[in-house]
Short mmCIF file of C-alpha atoms in Angstrom, two decimals:
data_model
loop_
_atom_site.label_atom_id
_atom_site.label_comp_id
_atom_site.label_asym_id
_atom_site.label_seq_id
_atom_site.Cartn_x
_atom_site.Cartn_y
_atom_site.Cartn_z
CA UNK A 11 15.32 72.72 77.16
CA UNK A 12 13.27 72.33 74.00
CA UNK A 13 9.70 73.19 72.45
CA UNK A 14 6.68 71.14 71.30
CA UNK A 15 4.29 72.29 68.18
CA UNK A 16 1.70 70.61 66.97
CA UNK A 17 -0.21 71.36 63.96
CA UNK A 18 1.13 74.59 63.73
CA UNK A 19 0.48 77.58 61.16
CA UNK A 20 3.83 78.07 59.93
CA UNK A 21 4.11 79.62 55.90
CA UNK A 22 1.77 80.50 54.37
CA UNK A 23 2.20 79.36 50.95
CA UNK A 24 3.02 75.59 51.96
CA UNK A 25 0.47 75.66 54.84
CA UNK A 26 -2.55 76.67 52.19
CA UNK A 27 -1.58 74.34 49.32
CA UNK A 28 -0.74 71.40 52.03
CA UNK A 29 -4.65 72.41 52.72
CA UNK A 30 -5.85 72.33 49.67
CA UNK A 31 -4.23 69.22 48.85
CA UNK A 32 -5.28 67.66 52.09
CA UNK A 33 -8.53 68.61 51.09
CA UNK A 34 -8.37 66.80 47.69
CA UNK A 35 -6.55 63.82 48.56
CA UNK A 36 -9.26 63.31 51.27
CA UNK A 37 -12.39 63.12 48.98
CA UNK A 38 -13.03 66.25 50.32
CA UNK A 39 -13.73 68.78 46.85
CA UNK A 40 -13.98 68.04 43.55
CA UNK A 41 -11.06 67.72 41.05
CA UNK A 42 -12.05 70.58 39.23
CA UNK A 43 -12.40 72.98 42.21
CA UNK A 44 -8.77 71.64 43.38
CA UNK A 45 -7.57 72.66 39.85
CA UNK A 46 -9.08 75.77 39.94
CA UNK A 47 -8.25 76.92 43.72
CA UNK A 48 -4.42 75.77 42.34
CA UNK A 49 -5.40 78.31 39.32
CA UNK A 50 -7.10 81.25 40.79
CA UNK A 51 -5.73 81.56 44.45
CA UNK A 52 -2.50 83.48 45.59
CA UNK A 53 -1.67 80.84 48.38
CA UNK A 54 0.55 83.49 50.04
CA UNK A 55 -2.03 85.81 50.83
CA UNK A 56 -4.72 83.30 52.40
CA UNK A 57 -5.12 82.44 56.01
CA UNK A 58 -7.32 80.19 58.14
CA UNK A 59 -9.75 81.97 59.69
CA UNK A 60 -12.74 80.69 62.25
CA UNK A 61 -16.22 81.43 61.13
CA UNK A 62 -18.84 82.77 63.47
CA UNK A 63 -20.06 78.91 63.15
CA UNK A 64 -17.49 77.06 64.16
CA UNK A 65 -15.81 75.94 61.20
CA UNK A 66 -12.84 77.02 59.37
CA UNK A 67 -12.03 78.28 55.86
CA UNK A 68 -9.00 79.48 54.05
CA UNK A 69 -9.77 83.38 54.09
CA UNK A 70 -8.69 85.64 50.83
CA UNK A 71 -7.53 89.22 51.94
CA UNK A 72 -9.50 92.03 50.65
CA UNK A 73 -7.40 93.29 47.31
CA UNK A 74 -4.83 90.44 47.86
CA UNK A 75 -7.00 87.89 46.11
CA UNK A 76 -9.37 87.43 42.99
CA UNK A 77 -12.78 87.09 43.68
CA UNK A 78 -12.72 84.01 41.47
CA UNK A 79 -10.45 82.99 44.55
CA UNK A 80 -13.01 83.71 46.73
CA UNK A 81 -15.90 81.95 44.99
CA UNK A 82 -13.80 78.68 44.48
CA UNK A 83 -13.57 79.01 48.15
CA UNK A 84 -17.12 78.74 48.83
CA UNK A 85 -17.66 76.34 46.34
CA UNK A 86 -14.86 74.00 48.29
CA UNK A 87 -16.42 74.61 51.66
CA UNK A 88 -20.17 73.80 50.41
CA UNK A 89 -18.70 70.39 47.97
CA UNK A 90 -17.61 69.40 51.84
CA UNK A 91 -20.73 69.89 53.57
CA UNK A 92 -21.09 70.39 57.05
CA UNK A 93 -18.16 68.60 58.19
CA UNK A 94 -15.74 69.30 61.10
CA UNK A 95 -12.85 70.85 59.36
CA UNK A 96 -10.36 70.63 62.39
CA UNK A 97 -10.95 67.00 62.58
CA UNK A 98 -12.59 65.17 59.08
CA UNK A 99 -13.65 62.27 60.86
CA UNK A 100 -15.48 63.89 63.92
CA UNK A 101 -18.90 64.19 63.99
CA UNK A 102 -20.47 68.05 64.41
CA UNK A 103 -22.90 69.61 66.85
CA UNK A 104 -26.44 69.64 65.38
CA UNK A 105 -27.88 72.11 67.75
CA UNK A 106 -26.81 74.64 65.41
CA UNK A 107 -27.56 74.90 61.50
CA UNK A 108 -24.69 74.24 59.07
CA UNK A 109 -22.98 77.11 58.22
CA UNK A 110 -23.41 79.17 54.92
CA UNK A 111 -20.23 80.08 52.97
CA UNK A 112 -19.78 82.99 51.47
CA UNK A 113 -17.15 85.61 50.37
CA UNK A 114 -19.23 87.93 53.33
CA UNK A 115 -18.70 85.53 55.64
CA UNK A 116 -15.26 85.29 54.84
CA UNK A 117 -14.47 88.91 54.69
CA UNK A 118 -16.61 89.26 57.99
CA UNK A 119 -14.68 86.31 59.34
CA UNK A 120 -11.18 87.93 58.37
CA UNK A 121 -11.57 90.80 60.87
CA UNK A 122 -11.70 88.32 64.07
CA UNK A 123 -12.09 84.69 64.79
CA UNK A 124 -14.79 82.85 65.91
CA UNK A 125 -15.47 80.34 68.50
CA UNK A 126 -13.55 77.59 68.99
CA UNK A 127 -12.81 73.56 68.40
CA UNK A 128 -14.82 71.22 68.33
CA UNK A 129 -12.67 68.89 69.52
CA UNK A 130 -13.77 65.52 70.45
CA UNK A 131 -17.47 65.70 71.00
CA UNK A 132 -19.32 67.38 69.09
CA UNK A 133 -21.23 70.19 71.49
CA UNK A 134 -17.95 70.46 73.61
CA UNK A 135 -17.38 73.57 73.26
CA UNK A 136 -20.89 74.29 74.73
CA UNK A 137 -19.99 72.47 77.43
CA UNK A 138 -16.73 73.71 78.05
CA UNK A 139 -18.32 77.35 78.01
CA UNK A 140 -20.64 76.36 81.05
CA UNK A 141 -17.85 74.87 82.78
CA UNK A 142 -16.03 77.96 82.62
CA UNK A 143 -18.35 80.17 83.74
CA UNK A 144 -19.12 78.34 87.22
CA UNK A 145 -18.22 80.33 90.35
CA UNK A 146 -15.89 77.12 91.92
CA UNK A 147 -14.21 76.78 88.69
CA UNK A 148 -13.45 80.35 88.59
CA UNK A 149 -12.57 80.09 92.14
CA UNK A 150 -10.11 76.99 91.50
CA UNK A 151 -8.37 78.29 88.65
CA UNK A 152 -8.26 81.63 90.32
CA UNK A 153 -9.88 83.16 86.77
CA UNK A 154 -10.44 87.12 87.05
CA UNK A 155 -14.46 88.13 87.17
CA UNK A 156 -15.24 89.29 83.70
CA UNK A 157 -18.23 91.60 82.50
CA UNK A 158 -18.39 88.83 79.90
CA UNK A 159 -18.11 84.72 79.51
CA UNK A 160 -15.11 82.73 79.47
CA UNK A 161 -15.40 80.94 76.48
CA UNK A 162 -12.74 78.19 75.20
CA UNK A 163 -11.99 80.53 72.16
CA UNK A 164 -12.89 83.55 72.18
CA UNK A 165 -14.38 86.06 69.19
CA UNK A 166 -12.09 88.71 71.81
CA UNK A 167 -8.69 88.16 70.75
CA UNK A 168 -7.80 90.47 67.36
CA UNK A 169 -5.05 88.67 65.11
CA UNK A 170 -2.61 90.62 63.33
CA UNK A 171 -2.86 89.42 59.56
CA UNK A 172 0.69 90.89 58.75
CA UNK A 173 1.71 88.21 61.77
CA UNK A 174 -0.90 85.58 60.65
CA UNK A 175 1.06 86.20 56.94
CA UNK A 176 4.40 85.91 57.96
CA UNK A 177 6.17 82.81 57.88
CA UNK A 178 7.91 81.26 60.86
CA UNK A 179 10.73 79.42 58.71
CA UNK A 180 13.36 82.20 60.06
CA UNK A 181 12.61 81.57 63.46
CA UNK A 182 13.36 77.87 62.92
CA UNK A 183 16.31 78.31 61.50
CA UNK A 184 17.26 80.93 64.54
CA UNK A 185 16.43 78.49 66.87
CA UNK A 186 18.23 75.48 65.44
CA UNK A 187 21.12 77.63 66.74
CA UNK A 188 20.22 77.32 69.97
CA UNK A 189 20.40 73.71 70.35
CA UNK A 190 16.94 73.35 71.35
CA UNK A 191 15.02 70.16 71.67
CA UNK A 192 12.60 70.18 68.87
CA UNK A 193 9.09 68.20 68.27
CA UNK A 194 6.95 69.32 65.70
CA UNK A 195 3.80 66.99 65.23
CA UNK A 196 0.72 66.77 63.28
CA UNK A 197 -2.62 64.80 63.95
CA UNK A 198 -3.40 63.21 61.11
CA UNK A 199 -6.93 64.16 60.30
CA UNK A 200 -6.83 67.89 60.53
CA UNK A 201 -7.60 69.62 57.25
CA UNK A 202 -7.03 72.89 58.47
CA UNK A 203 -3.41 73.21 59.55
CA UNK A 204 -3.10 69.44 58.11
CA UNK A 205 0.23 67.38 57.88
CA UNK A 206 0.21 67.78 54.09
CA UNK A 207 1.59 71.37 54.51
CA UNK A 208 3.89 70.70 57.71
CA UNK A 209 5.43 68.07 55.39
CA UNK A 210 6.16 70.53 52.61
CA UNK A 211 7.66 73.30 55.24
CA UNK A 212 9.77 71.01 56.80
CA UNK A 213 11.81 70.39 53.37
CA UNK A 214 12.31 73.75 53.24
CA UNK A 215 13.96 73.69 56.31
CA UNK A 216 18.06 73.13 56.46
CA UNK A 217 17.10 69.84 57.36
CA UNK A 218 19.04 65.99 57.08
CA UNK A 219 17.54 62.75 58.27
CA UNK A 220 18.83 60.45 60.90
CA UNK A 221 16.29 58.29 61.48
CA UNK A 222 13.94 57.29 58.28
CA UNK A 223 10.07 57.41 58.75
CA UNK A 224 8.80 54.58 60.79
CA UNK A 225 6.09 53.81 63.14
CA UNK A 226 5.80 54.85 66.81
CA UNK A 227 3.94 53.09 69.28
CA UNK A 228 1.48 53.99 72.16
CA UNK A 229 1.57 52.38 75.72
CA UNK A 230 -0.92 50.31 74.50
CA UNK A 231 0.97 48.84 72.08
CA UNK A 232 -0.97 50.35 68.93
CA UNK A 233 0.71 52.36 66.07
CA UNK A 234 0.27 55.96 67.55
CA UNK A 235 1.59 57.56 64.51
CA UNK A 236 4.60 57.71 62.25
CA UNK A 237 7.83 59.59 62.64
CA UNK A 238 11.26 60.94 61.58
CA UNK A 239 14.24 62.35 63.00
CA UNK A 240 16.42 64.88 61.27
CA UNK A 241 19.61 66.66 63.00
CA UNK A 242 17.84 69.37 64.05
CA UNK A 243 14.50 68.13 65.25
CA UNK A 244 11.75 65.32 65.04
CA UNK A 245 8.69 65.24 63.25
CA UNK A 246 5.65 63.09 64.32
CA UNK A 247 2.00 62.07 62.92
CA UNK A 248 -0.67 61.21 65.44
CA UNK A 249 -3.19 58.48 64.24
CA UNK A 250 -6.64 59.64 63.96
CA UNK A 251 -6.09 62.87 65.58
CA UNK A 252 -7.45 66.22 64.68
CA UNK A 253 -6.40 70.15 65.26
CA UNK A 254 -5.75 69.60 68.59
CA UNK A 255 -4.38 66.37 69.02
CA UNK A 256 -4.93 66.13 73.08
CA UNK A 257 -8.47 66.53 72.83
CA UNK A 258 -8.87 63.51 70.05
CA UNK A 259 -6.08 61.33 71.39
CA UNK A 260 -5.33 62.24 74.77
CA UNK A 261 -3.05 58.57 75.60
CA UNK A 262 -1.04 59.46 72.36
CA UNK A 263 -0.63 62.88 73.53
CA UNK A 264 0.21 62.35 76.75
CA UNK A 265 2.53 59.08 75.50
CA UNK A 266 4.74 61.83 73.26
CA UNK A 267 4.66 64.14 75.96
CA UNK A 268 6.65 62.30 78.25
CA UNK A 269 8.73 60.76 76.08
CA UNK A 270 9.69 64.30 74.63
CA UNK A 271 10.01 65.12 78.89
CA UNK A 272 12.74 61.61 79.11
CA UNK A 273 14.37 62.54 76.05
CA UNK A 274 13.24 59.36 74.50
CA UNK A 275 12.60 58.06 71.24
CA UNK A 276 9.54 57.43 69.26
#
């Protein structure tokens, strides 16, 4: 018995300034704005929200966060340019303009999320959505008849912020109790849950090594990503993988899987 999580919101504090390092270290922003988001912005109180666009931001809560918070921000989101956030390297759909950040925006974008990935091409969400809404994929999947589209993320779903605040570290150390068989694992080139911050939650976790960091390989014999393994559970990179790591590197995925399936090492 065991669990997989990959690229996973965890605390809130570690997540956002794994982020906003991420974001630095990657050319991404400026040194001053890095600085100055460091400065002005109350990590704890800032989540990633979807924009009605497609891309993500870190959010500031309304009366939880400066607006000089809020306008450092914007200013990070528009030194990146149109860029897809859940995967840095990816290319973006041009059939819609590049979104405009903007503390409205963000405060407009805090109440619900937007659509979805972007995953590995660059309209596939747009495709996805038509695929969805045929009548024989309905049929196959046996999908209820809506008075609305199945999308691949949907604007539909409300998120608690008090749950989107609270940190999961507890319920790892709960579940290390439970002798579980753990993988958590981060694609590489996600700057919006990036591997910066699962890095810096995982040494807050009751945590010793057993295995040091070393490479892991795929079934075609490349480096798939890098790894350690503590007592409690196993950490992983995927190479050149964004958000969702399937849709950029479906062999690695898929290689992990079933290794995490046999039992075996990376």
């Amino acid at each position: 018995v065991g669990c997989m999580v990959g690229n996973a919101w965890t605390d809130a504090a570690l997540d956002n300034a794994g982020a906003a390092f991420f974001w630095w270290s990657h050319a991404l922003i400026s040194d001053e704005t890095y600085n100055n988001i460091k400065k002005a912005c109350n990590y704890s109180q800032l989540a990633p929200i979807l924009s009605n666009s497609e891309q993500i931001s870190l959010s500031s809560s309304s009366g939880l966060s400066t607006d000089e918070c809020d306008q450092l921000l914007d200013k990070a989101h528009t030194e990146m340019g149109n860029i897809n956030i859940d995967n840095i390297y990816a290319d973006v759909c041009l059939k819609h303009p590049p979104p405009q950040f903007d503390s409205e925006m963000r405060k407009l974008a805090q109440k619900q999320l937007g659509e979805g990935p972007l995953w590995l091409y660059p309209c596939a969400i747009e495709y996805m959505t038509k695929y969805l809404n045929r009548k024989d994929v309905q049929h196959a999947i046996h999908a209820a008849t809506l008075p609305y589209e199945w999308m691949g993320c949907t604007i539909r779903v409300k998120y608690s912020r008090q749950d989107l605040l609270s940190s999961m570290l507890p319920v790892y150390r709960k579940l290390f109790h439970s002798d579980l068989h753990i993988l958590i694992y981060s694609g590489d080139v996600d700057a919006i849950v990036p591997v910066t911050g699962t890095r810096a939650w995982l040494k807050a976790l009751p945590l010793t090594e057993v295995v040091g960091w070393h490479p892991w390989m795929d079934s075609k014999n490349q480096v798939a990503g890098y790894g350690v393994v503590y007592d409690k559970l196993t950490f992983a990179t995927v190479r050149n993988a964004g958000h969702e790591v399937p849709g950029y590197q479906p062999l690695r995925a898929l290689d992990m899987f079933n290794r995490f399936l046999k039992n075996q090492k990376l």
